[in-house]
One Martini backbone bead per residue (centre of mass of N, CA, C, O) as a GRO file, in nm:
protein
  292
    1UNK     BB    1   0.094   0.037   0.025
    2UNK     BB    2   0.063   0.375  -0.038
    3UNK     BB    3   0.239   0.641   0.121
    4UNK     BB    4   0.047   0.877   0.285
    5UNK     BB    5   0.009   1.290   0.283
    6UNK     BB    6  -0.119   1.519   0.368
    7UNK     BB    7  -0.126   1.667   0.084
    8UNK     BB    8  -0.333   1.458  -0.037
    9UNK     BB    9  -0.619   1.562   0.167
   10UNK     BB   10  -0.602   1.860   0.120
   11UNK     BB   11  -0.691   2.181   0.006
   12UNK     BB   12  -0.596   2.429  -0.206
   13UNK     BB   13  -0.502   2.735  -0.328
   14UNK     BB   14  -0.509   2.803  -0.690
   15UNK     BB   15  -0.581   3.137  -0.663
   16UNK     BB   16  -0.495   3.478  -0.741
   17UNK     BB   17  -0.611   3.842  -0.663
   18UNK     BB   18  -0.404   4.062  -0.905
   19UNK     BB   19  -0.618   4.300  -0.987
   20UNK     BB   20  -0.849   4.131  -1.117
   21UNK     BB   21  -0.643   3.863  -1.155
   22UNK     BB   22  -0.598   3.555  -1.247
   23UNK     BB   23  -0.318   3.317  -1.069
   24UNK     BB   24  -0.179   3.044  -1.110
   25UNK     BB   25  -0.067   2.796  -0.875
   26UNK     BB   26  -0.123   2.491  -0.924
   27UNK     BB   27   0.157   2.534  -1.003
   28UNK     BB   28   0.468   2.627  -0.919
   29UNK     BB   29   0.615   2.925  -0.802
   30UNK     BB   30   0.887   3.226  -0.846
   31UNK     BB   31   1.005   3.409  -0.653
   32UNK     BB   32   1.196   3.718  -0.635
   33UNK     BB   33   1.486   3.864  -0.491
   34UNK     BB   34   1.454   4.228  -0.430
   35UNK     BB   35   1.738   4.441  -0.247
   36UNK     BB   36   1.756   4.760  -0.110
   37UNK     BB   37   1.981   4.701   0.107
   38UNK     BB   38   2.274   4.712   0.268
   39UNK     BB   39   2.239   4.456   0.478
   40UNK     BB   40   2.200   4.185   0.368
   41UNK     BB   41   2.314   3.837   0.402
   42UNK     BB   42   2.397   3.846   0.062
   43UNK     BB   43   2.287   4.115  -0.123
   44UNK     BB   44   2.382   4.364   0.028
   45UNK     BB   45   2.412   4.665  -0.192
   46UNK     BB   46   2.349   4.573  -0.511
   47UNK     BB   47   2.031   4.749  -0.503
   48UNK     BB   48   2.040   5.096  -0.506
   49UNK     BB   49   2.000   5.161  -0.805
   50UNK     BB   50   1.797   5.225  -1.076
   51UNK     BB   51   2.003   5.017  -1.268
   52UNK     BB   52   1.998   4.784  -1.089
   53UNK     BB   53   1.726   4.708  -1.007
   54UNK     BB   54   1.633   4.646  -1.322
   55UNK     BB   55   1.839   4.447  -1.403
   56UNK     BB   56   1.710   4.264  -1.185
   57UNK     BB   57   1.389   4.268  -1.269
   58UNK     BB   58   1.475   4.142  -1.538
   59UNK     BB   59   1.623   3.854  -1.472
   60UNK     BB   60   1.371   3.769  -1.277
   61UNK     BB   61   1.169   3.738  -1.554
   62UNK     BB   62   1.347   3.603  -1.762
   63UNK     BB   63   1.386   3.308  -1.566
   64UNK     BB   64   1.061   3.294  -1.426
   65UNK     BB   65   0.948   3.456  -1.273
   66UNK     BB   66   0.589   3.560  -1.111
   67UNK     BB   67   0.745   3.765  -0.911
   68UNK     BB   68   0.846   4.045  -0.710
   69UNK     BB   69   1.046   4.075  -0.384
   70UNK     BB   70   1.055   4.394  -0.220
   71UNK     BB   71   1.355   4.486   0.001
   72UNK     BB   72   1.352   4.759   0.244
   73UNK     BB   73   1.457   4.514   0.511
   74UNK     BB   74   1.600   4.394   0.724
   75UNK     BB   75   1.599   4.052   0.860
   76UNK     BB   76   1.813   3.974   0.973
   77UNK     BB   77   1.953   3.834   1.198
   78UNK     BB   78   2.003   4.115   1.425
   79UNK     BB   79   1.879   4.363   1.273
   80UNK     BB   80   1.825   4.653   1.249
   81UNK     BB   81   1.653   4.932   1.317
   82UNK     BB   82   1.462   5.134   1.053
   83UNK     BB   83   1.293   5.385   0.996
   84UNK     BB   84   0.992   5.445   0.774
   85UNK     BB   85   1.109   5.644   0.586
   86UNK     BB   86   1.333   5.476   0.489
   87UNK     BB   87   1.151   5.242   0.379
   88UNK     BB   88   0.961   5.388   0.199
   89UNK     BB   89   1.175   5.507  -0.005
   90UNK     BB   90   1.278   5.250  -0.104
   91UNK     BB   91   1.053   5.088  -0.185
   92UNK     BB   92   0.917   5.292  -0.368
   93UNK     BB   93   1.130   5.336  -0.611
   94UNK     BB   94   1.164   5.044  -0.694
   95UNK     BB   95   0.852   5.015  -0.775
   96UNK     BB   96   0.859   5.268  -0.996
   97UNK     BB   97   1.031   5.178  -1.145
   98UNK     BB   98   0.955   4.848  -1.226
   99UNK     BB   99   0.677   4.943  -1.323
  100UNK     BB  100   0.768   5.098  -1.558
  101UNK     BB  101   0.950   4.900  -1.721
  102UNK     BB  102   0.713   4.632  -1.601
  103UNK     BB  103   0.380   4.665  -1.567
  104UNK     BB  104   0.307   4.357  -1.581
  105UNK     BB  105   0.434   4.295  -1.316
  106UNK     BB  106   0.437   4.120  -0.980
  107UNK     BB  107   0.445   4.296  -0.683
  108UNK     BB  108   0.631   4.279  -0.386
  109UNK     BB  109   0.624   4.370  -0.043
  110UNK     BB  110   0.843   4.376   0.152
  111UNK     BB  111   0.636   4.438   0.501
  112UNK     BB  112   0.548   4.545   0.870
  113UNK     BB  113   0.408   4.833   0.728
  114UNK     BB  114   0.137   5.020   0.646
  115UNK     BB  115   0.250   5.267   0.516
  116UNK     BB  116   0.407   5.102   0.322
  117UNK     BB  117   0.230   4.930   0.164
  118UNK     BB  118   0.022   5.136   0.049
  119UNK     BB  119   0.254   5.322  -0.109
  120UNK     BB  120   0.344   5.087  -0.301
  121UNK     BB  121   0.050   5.016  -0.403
  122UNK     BB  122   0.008   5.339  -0.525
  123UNK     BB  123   0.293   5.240  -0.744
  124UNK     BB  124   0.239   4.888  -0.794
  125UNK     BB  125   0.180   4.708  -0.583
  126UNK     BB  126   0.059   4.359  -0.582
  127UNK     BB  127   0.193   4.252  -0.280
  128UNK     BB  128   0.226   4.147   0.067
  129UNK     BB  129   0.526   4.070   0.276
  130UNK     BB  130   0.469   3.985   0.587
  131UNK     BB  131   0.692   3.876   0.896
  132UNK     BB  132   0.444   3.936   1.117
  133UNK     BB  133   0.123   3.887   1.041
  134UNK     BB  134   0.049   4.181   1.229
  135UNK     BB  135   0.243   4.247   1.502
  136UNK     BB  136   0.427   4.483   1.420
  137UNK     BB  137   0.146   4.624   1.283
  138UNK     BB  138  -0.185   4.587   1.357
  139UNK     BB  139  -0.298   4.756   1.071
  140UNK     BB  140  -0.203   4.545   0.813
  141UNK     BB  141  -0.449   4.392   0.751
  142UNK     BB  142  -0.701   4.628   0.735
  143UNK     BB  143  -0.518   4.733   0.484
  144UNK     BB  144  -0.503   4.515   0.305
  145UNK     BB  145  -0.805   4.465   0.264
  146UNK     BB  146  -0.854   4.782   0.165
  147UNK     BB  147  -0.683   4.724  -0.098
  148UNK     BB  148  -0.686   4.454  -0.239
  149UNK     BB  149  -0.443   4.201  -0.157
  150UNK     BB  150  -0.217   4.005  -0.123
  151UNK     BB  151  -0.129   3.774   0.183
  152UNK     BB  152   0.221   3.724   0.351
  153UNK     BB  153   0.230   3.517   0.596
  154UNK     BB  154   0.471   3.503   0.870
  155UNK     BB  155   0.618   3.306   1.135
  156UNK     BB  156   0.710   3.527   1.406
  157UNK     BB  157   0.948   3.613   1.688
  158UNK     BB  158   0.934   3.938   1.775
  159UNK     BB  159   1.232   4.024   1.611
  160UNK     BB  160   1.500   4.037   1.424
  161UNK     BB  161   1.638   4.142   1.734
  162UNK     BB  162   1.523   3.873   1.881
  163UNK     BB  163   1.439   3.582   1.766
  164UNK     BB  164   1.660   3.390   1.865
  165UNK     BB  165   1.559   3.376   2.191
  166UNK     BB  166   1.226   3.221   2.074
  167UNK     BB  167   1.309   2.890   2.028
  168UNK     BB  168   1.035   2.818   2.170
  169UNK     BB  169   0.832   2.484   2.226
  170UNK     BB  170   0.617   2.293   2.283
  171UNK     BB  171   0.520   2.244   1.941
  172UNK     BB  172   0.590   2.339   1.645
  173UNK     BB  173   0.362   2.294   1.476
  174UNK     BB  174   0.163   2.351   1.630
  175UNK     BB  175   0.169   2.626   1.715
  176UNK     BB  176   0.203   2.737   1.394
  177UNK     BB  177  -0.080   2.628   1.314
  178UNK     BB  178  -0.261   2.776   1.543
  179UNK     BB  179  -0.178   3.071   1.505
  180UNK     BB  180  -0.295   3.050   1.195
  181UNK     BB  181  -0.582   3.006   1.276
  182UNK     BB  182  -0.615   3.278   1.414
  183UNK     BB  183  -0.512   3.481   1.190
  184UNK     BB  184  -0.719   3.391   0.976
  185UNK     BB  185  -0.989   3.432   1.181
  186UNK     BB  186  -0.903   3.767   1.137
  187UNK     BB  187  -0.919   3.780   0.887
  188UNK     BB  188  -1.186   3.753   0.767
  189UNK     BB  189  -1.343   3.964   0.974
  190UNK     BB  190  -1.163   4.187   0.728
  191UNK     BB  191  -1.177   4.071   0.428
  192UNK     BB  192  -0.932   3.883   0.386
  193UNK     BB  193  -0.863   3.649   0.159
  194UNK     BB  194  -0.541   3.638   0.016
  195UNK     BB  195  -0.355   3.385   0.130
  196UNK     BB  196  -0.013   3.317   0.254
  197UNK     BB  197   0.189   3.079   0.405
  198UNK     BB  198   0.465   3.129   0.621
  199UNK     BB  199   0.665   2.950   0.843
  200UNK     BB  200   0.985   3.080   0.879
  201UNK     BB  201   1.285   2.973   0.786
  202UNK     BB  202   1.456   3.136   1.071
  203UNK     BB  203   1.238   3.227   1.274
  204UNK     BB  204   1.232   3.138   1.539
  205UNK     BB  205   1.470   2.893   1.446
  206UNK     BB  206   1.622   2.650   1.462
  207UNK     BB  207   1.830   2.421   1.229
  208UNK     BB  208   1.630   2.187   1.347
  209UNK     BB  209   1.364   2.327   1.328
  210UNK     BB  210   1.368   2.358   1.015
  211UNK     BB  211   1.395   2.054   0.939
  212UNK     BB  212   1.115   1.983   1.077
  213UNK     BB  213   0.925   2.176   0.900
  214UNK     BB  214   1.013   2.064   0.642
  215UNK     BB  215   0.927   1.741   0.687
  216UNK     BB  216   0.568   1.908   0.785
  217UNK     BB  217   0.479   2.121   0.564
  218UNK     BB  218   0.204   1.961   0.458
  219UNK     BB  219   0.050   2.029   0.723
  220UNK     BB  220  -0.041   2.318   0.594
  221UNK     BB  221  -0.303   2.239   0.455
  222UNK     BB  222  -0.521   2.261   0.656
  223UNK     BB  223  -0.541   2.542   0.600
  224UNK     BB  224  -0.597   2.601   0.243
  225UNK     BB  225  -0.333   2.749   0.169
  226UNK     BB  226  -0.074   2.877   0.022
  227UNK     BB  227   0.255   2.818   0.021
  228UNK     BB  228   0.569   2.951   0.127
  229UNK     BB  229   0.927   2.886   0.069
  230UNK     BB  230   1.235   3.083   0.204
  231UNK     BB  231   1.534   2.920   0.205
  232UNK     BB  232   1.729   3.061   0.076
  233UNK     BB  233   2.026   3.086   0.160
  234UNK     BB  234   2.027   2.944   0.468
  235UNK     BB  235   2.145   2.882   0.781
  236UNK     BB  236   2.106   2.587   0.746
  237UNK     BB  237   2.287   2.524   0.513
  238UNK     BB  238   2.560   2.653   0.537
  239UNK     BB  239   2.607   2.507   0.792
  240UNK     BB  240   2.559   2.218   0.759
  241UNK     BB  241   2.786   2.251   0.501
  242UNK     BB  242   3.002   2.421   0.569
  243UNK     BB  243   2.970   2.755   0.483
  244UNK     BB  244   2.856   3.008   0.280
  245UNK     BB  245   2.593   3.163   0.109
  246UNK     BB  246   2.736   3.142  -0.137
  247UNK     BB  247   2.747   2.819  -0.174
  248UNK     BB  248   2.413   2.785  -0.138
  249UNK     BB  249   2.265   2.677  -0.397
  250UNK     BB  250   2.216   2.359  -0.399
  251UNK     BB  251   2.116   2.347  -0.083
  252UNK     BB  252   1.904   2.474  -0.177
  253UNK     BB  253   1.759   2.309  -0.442
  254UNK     BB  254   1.714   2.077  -0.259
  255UNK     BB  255   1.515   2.192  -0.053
  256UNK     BB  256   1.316   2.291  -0.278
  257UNK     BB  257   1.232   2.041  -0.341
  258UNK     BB  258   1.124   1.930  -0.102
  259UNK     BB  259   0.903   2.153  -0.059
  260UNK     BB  260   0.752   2.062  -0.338
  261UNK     BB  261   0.687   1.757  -0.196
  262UNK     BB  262   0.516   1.908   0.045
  263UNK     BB  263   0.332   2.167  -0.112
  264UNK     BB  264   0.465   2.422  -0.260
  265UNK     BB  265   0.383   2.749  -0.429
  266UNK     BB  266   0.625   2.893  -0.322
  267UNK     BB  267   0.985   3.023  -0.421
  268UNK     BB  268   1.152   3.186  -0.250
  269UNK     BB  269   1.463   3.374  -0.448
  270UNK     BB  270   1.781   3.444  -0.563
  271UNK     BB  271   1.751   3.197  -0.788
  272UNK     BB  272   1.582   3.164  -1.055
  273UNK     BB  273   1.697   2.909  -1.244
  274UNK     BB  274   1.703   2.703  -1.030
  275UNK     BB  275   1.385   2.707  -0.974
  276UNK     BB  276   1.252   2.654  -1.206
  277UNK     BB  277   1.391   2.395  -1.279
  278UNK     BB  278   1.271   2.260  -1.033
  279UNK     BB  279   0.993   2.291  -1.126
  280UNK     BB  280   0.987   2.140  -1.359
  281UNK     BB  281   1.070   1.880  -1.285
  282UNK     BB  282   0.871   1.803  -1.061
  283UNK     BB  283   0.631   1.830  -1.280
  284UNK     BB  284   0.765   1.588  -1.447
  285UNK     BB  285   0.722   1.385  -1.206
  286UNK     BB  286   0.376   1.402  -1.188
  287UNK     BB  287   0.366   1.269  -1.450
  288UNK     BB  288   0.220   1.037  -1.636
  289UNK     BB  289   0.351   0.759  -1.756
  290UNK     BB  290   0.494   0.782  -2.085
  291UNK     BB  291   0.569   0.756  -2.441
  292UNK     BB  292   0.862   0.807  -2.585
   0.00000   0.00000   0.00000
């Protein structure tokens, strides 16, 4: 008898309303990350010109992702925190640029500021992902439902400076999905319809605790909603294979590989060319086998 997993069992929703647009996700997609941020972990610093910016996100469009998600806030373990106008500042400047350049693309704006979210959604993001799920500014909920954008709400506990010291839980998955359940009943109350939920790879979770998410992905299936997963060269990958993160993009691809296998629905990455692969790859995967 074939074992099946969680995955089997539960149904996800598989179009998001982006602008009055139905965007088919029943295939896994592929968000690239666009840092205009000069401290981020991997690539800070190297998008802060208009003319950098544009090239980025020609890149990111030409390899085939369908979203565009720009951080103008560090969140790395430990990153300081920045005033609200100066990641307004940037956040806006990168949307303005990317939209004018390319008015089809699907801009996401990475921030847990409901006034950041806000000024970008009226320059071109038609899509908030917000690393507090509305924890860290309790207005970004019901701004999100009255803009009418897709909402992607991701774990974590504290701040980017404080979430180190609070990777305890009674039960990781049990924990992370009761929050959901939580959250998802507060989103409904406010007539916000498309969320995404984010398990939060790194934001308050040890190395252990990644791994062990990652195993059990499947299970927020039960959730209902579509899943995103944000490995890219995050330290539980360069960590465990004794690297820098420049070096982590193979050990990226390999668990982006497991999370697509686990029921993610989107895979956030710095590396697009090598996550549309890997999507390629799985769906290939999943078909039927037929006569070469």
């Amino acid at each position: 008898m074939k074992c099946r997993s969680a995955k089997d069992f539960f149904s996800v929703a598989t179009t998001l309303n982006v602008r009055g647009k139905l965007v088919d996700i029943a295939q896994p997609q592929v968000m690239g990350i666009l840092n205009v941020t000069p401290d981020s972990f991997f690539d800070g610093g190297r998008y802060v010109t208009e003319e950098s910016i544009i090239t980025r996100a020609g890149k990111i469009l030409s390899e085939g992702a369908a979203f565009i998600d720009v951080g103008a806030y560090s969140s790395r373990p430990g990153a300081e925190d920045i005033p609200e106008d100066e990641e307004l500042k940037r956040s806006v400047a990168a949307v303005r640029c990317i939209h004018r350049q390319f008015p089809e693309a699907i801009i996401s704006v990475d921030t847990f500021r409901a006034a950041v979210a806000e000024a970008a959604v009226d320059h071109g993001a038609a899509i908030i992902n917000d690393i507090s799920a509305g924890e860290l500014d309790r207005n970004m909920p019901a701004t999100v439902a009255r803009l009418m954008v897709p909402y992607i709400a991701m774990h974590m506990r504290g701040t980017p400076a404080t979430m180190k010291s609070l990777a305890i839980y009674d039960n990781l998955i049990k924990d992370i999905v009761d929050y959901f359940h939580q959250k998802l009943f507060a989103f409904q109350q406010l007539g916000l319809k498309d969320v995404i939920i984010d398990p939060g790879f790194g934001f308050a979770k040890t190395i252990s605790q990644n791994f062990q998410l990652l195993q059990h992905l499947d299970y927020f299936r039960i959730l209902g909603r579509p899943i995103l997963a944000g490995l890219s060269r995050k330290s539980m990958i360069w960590k465990t294979l004794d690297q820098q993160p420049a070096e982590a993009l193979n050990g990226t691809t390999s668990l982006n590989t497991i999370a697509l296998m686990k029921g993610a629905s989107i895979l956030r990455v710095h590396d697009v060319k090598e996550a549309v692969e890997a999507v390629t790859l799985f769906t290939a995967f999943q078909q039927p086998a037929v006569n070469d």
